[in-house]
Amino acid sequence: MRTVQRPAVTAVLAAAVLLLTAGCSGADGNAPAPTATGGASAAPSGDASRPGSGSRAEPPPAKGSVKVVSTLTEDLKSPWGLAALPDGDLLVSSRDEGTITRVDGESGKKTEIGTVAGVAPAGEGGLMGLAVSPSFASDHLVYAYFTTESDNRIARILYDEKKPAGQQLGAPDTILRGIPKGTVHNGGRIAFGPDKMLYAGTGETGDTGLAQDKKSLGGKILRMTPDGEPVHGNPEADSVVYSYGHRNVQGLAWDSEKRLWAAEFGQNTWDELNQIRPGQNYGWPEVEGKGGEEGFVDPVAQWKTSEASPSGIAYAEGSIWMAGLRGERLWRIPLDGTEPVADPESFLAEEHGRLRTVVAAGGDKLWLVTSETDTRGTPEPGDDRILNLEVK
């Protein structure tokens, strides 16, 4: 299938207008947000990115490359989460429709498997992150992060492939409720880590004080058992809070040494890539970007908000790959341990529109999901798409 690329902007004035109008309020555009309205890899586990994929003994080269091999599928509506099944097929969530669709990993054929009961889409909320149980072969469970009328929550859902299409999802079994809900900054990414525990990135809903409140689940990275319970080794024994001081986390990935990385939306100045350590404070709202202030962890890399608005991230070929919404590009951050080998590189700028999710697919392969139909893009025929990438 031919990859559809967007026409190049032919005038400097048009480019300037595009840059100014591409932004949006809240998580995708980094502008000040209103207050809250209320209080994946190809590995069998379906993680957002798993160690071992693209691991290497030597640091990656300073310069990389990205090739769009093909368009796997198109005409997706508000796609958000992506997770791989053991056979290589993909599950993709529709934020605004509350449905999960199975995409054949070879042909791209789409089959809607069902609707997640209880999803209440509004603003940036709806059906967001997906993860496949590490024991999917035996338990057939899919995990979802979604917005309800009262909160954001995480539930596990039985996926019965023997039932008719559209009726294959069981009732959601909520494992964690009470994540603050807002019109914006709902977080939403979930992934099983190399420890087989479930991690979630949340947002502070525009209520900035939640990020520094350790008793709140907003503005945090959470770590829990597959049953939603606090994990032994968490900073506080009775809490799922793993790190705090975050504005809006929508990207989670682990490198080949099992270190956790997270992408975070800034407000007006700096978006961030952070290396996450348990119990640490990542600064929001006291610090945005590299502040060098005692008591706060500085990001490993930062971007102007017009160039990023980062959502999903993945690890492959020694680099973190970060999808940009407002920035409409894919960023490569080559790493030697926890330090960049070189400055981040930009690829695919303005070629496919807003980019929401990126998932490691083994070796030098990535899946990349566009996000033009989320009410903030400018959809063209065929949007939205899943692209098959080859990277170095």
XYZ file of C-alpha atoms in Angstrom, residues 20-383:
364
model
C 0.986 29.227 14.514
C -2.243 27.385 13.909
C -0.967 23.871 14.623
C -0.993 24.537 18.334
C -3.921 23.884 20.632
C -4.781 24.277 24.268
C -3.961 21.762 26.937
C -1.873 18.663 26.528
C -1.516 18.748 22.752
C -0.653 22.412 22.419
C 1.085 23.234 25.694
C -0.906 26.397 26.349
C -2.212 27.209 29.858
C -5.105 24.911 30.610
C -8.408 25.327 32.425
C -8.915 23.692 35.784
C -10.227 20.167 36.097
C -13.885 19.364 35.725
C -13.707 16.747 38.447
C -11.878 14.901 40.869
C 3.106 -0.976 23.233
C 5.946 -3.486 21.436
C 5.481 -6.546 19.266
C 6.488 -8.648 22.255
C 3.732 -10.946 23.527
C 3.088 -8.753 26.557
C 1.923 -5.879 24.363
C 4.009 -3.276 26.194
C 4.474 0.218 24.811
C 8.149 -0.664 24.468
C 10.046 -3.601 25.914
C 13.763 -4.066 26.593
C 15.582 -6.364 24.222
C 14.058 -4.829 21.116
C 16.852 -2.970 19.400
C 19.320 -3.500 22.263
C 22.963 -3.071 21.294
C 26.397 -3.357 22.913
C 27.713 -0.088 21.464
C 26.087 3.348 21.588
C 24.086 4.212 18.465
C 25.524 6.589 15.860
C 24.900 10.298 16.208
C 22.907 10.328 12.980
C 20.021 7.970 12.290
C 17.437 7.396 9.600
C 13.729 6.689 9.191
C 12.074 4.966 6.233
C 8.314 4.613 5.869
C 8.090 1.069 4.520
C 4.323 0.963 4.113
C 0.949 2.071 5.402
C -0.494 -0.881 7.301
C -4.029 0.494 7.540
C -5.981 3.738 7.285
C -9.362 5.349 7.961
C -9.012 4.995 11.746
C -11.060 7.370 13.870
C -9.323 9.154 16.787
C -6.788 6.337 17.322
C -4.899 6.582 20.620
C -3.574 3.378 22.210
C -1.807 0.579 20.330
C -0.810 -2.861 21.623
C 0.489 -5.973 19.886
C -1.012 -9.439 20.270
C 1.182 -12.556 20.408
C 0.453 -13.389 16.749
C 1.609 -9.956 15.541
C -1.828 -8.417 15.035
C -2.492 -5.046 16.666
C -5.202 -3.669 18.907
C -5.955 0.042 18.514
C -8.308 2.129 20.642
C -10.565 4.919 19.419
C -10.523 7.691 22.000
C -13.787 9.303 20.928
C -15.775 6.224 19.894
C -14.746 4.052 22.849
C -14.061 1.045 20.625
C -11.148 -1.347 20.160
C -10.253 -2.552 16.667
C -8.020 -5.465 15.722
C -5.703 -4.792 12.798
C -4.124 -7.678 10.914
C -0.366 -7.205 11.190
C 0.185 -8.309 7.579
C -2.818 -7.231 5.523
C -4.014 -4.298 7.639
C -7.590 -5.627 7.663
C -9.622 -4.002 10.444
C -12.128 -5.811 12.672
C -13.929 -3.967 15.451
C -13.908 -6.325 18.444
C -16.147 -4.300 20.731
C -16.960 -1.183 22.735
C -15.555 -0.570 26.207
C -18.500 0.006 28.513
C -18.434 3.121 30.675
C -16.221 5.299 28.478
C -17.333 8.951 28.482
C -15.347 10.819 25.787
C -14.950 14.574 26.289
C -12.137 16.983 25.518
C -8.887 15.033 25.708
C -10.559 12.201 27.615
C -11.995 8.935 26.337
C -10.589 5.502 25.599
C -6.827 5.947 25.619
C -3.978 3.571 26.453
C -4.043 -0.180 25.826
C -1.797 -2.987 27.083
C -1.975 -6.740 26.599
C -1.497 -8.926 29.668
C 1.942 -10.586 29.953
C -0.066 -13.819 30.410
C -2.409 -13.155 27.489
C -1.997 -16.685 26.090
C -3.689 -18.054 29.200
C -5.803 -15.201 30.614
C -6.845 -13.355 27.378
C -6.904 -10.006 29.191
C -6.556 -6.564 27.636
C -5.955 -3.546 29.889
C -7.378 -0.109 29.085
C -7.055 3.399 30.532
C -10.207 5.443 30.013
C -12.313 8.381 31.131
C -15.712 7.864 32.762
C -18.323 10.390 33.881
C -16.494 10.744 37.228
C -12.803 9.886 36.814
C -10.064 8.235 34.801
C -9.536 4.573 35.572
C -7.748 1.424 34.506
C -9.648 -1.779 33.823
C -8.913 -5.239 32.477
C -11.231 -6.745 29.912
C -11.640 -10.342 28.788
C -11.131 -10.634 25.030
C -12.996 -13.679 23.676
C -11.993 -14.169 20.041
C -14.582 -16.949 19.615
C -17.497 -14.543 19.898
C -18.860 -12.580 16.916
C -17.007 -9.472 15.808
C -18.134 -6.444 17.788
C -19.120 -8.607 20.775
C -15.754 -9.960 21.866
C -15.093 -7.697 24.851
C -16.350 -8.564 28.306
C -17.396 -6.084 30.980
C -14.491 -3.943 32.262
C -13.079 -5.120 35.596
C -11.772 -1.919 37.202
C -8.416 -2.387 38.935
C -7.728 1.291 39.720
C -10.189 4.166 39.933
C -10.012 7.751 41.127
C -7.400 9.116 38.724
C -8.420 12.790 38.392
C -10.361 13.691 35.267
C -10.199 16.961 33.353
C -11.092 18.488 30.022
C -7.335 18.344 29.364
C -4.247 16.597 30.781
C -5.717 13.168 31.399
C -2.456 11.292 30.733
C -3.543 7.883 29.487
C -0.545 5.744 28.544
C -0.238 2.301 30.156
C 2.388 -0.391 29.659
C 3.680 -3.536 31.342
C 7.311 -3.157 32.318
C 10.099 -5.750 32.288
C 9.090 -6.568 35.875
C 5.613 -7.522 34.552
C 4.083 -4.745 36.627
C 1.664 -2.245 35.088
C 2.741 1.390 34.738
C 0.520 4.361 33.923
C 1.184 7.995 33.018
C -1.363 10.481 34.368
C -2.004 14.211 34.030
C -2.833 16.947 36.526
C -6.022 17.917 34.655
C -4.988 21.591 34.612
C -5.032 21.700 38.435
C -1.282 22.168 38.791
C -1.206 21.517 42.536
C -2.085 17.862 42.013
C 1.347 17.147 40.526
C 3.104 17.842 43.863
C 0.401 16.196 46.006
C 1.634 12.663 46.701
C -1.837 11.636 47.839
C -3.318 12.449 44.425
C -3.027 10.102 41.435
C -2.870 13.095 39.069
C 0.406 14.296 37.558
C 2.172 11.034 38.341
C 3.670 7.849 36.995
C 1.984 4.922 38.709
C 3.273 1.364 39.243
C 0.935 -1.443 40.249
C 0.409 -5.179 40.113
C -1.830 -6.584 37.352
C -4.578 -6.463 40.011
C -4.054 -2.740 40.604
C -2.315 -3.041 43.974
C 0.835 -1.196 45.142
C 4.035 -3.065 44.309
C 6.701 -4.071 46.813
C 9.541 -1.624 46.250
C 7.332 1.356 45.447
C 8.434 4.558 47.219
C 5.538 4.198 49.665
C 4.327 0.722 50.540
C 0.615 1.589 50.438
C 0.692 3.732 47.281
C 0.851 3.095 43.531
C 2.633 6.452 43.045
C 6.068 5.814 41.503
C 7.191 9.361 40.596
C 5.569 12.790 40.847
C 5.808 16.395 39.714
C 4.554 15.617 36.201
C 2.284 17.802 34.063
C 0.931 15.277 31.569
C 2.677 11.972 30.824
C 1.660 10.181 27.626
C 4.838 8.282 26.735
C 6.393 5.304 28.566
C 9.214 3.030 27.395
C 12.075 0.933 28.765
C 15.561 0.749 27.309
C 17.731 -2.364 26.930
C 18.931 -1.991 30.537
C 15.342 -1.898 31.842
C 15.440 1.819 32.650
C 12.108 3.638 32.426
C 11.719 6.714 30.220
C 8.759 9.087 29.965
C 7.702 11.901 27.642
C 5.901 14.865 29.142
C 4.022 17.877 27.807
C 5.333 21.236 28.985
C 3.204 24.353 29.119
C 4.561 27.270 27.079
C 8.300 26.706 27.014
C 9.714 23.161 27.219
C 8.494 19.644 26.523
C 10.535 16.928 28.197
C 12.044 13.461 27.966
C 12.726 12.149 31.471
C 14.572 9.131 32.810
C 12.344 7.964 35.645
C 13.622 6.939 39.055
C 11.291 5.860 41.878
C 10.254 8.494 44.377
C 11.772 11.409 42.460
C 10.170 14.800 41.869
C 10.179 15.971 38.239
C 9.370 19.557 39.062
C 5.991 20.606 37.720
C 4.644 23.238 38.324
C 7.744 24.680 40.016
C 10.070 23.923 37.095
C 9.465 23.481 33.360
C 12.402 22.005 31.448
C 15.986 22.092 32.739
C 15.832 24.319 35.794
C 18.853 22.994 37.688
C 16.998 23.446 40.971
C 17.777 21.342 44.011
C 15.165 18.717 44.810
C 13.923 18.360 41.225
C 15.115 16.021 38.466
C 15.981 17.752 35.196
C 14.914 16.197 31.878
C 17.484 14.382 29.764
C 16.283 16.301 26.694
C 13.885 19.171 26.079
C 12.112 20.758 23.108
C 10.289 23.948 22.274
C 6.601 23.212 22.586
C 6.001 24.166 18.943
C 8.356 21.360 17.855
C 7.057 18.500 19.947
C 3.985 18.122 22.192
C 5.156 14.556 22.798
C 2.762 11.670 23.152
C 3.962 8.066 22.679
C 7.576 6.905 22.859
C 9.354 3.637 22.055
C 12.890 2.256 22.338
C 14.632 0.687 19.332
C 18.145 0.551 17.882
C 19.665 2.247 20.925
C 17.423 5.321 20.721
C 14.204 6.649 22.165
C 11.714 7.516 19.410
C 9.161 10.165 20.359
C 5.956 11.015 18.483
C 5.056 14.713 18.267
C 1.506 16.043 17.997
C 1.800 19.791 17.517
C 5.324 19.272 16.161
C 4.056 16.776 13.546
C 7.340 14.861 13.544
C 9.151 11.863 14.974
C 12.121 12.598 17.227
C 15.142 10.316 17.665
C 17.156 10.590 20.888
C 20.264 8.349 20.642
C 21.442 7.188 24.072
C 24.636 6.030 25.723
C 23.288 4.834 29.051
C 21.199 7.709 30.362
C 22.947 10.422 28.346
C 22.260 11.477 24.752
C 24.964 10.615 22.230
C 24.021 13.671 20.195
C 21.279 16.260 19.859
C 17.802 14.881 19.080
C 17.031 14.408 15.376
C 13.744 15.227 13.701
C 12.175 13.002 11.025
C 8.953 13.038 8.951
C 8.276 16.705 9.780
C 4.803 17.707 8.495
C 4.644 14.672 6.191
C 1.890 12.734 7.972
C 0.325 15.285 10.293
C 0.067 14.871 14.053
C 1.747 11.763 15.462
C 0.196 10.124 18.526
C 1.666 6.705 19.287
C 4.848 4.827 18.429
C 5.431 1.171 19.311
C 8.523 -0.995 18.948
C 7.902 -3.889 16.569
C 11.176 -5.780 17.010
C 14.657 -5.012 15.720
C 14.676 -1.881 13.572
C 10.880 -1.779 13.081
C 8.356 0.620 14.572
C 4.602 1.111 14.271
C 3.581 4.784 14.133
C 0.000 6.042 14.593
C -1.157 9.395 13.217
C -3.661 11.638 15.009
C -5.477 13.941 12.590
C -9.052 12.928 13.510
C -8.863 13.875 17.208
C -10.607 17.266 16.580
C -7.275 19.114 16.549
C -5.903 18.012 13.203
C -6.866 18.680 9.612
C -7.922 15.241 8.339
C -7.276 14.283 4.746
C -8.689 11.254 2.899
C -7.379 8.097 4.561
C -6.644 9.625 7.969
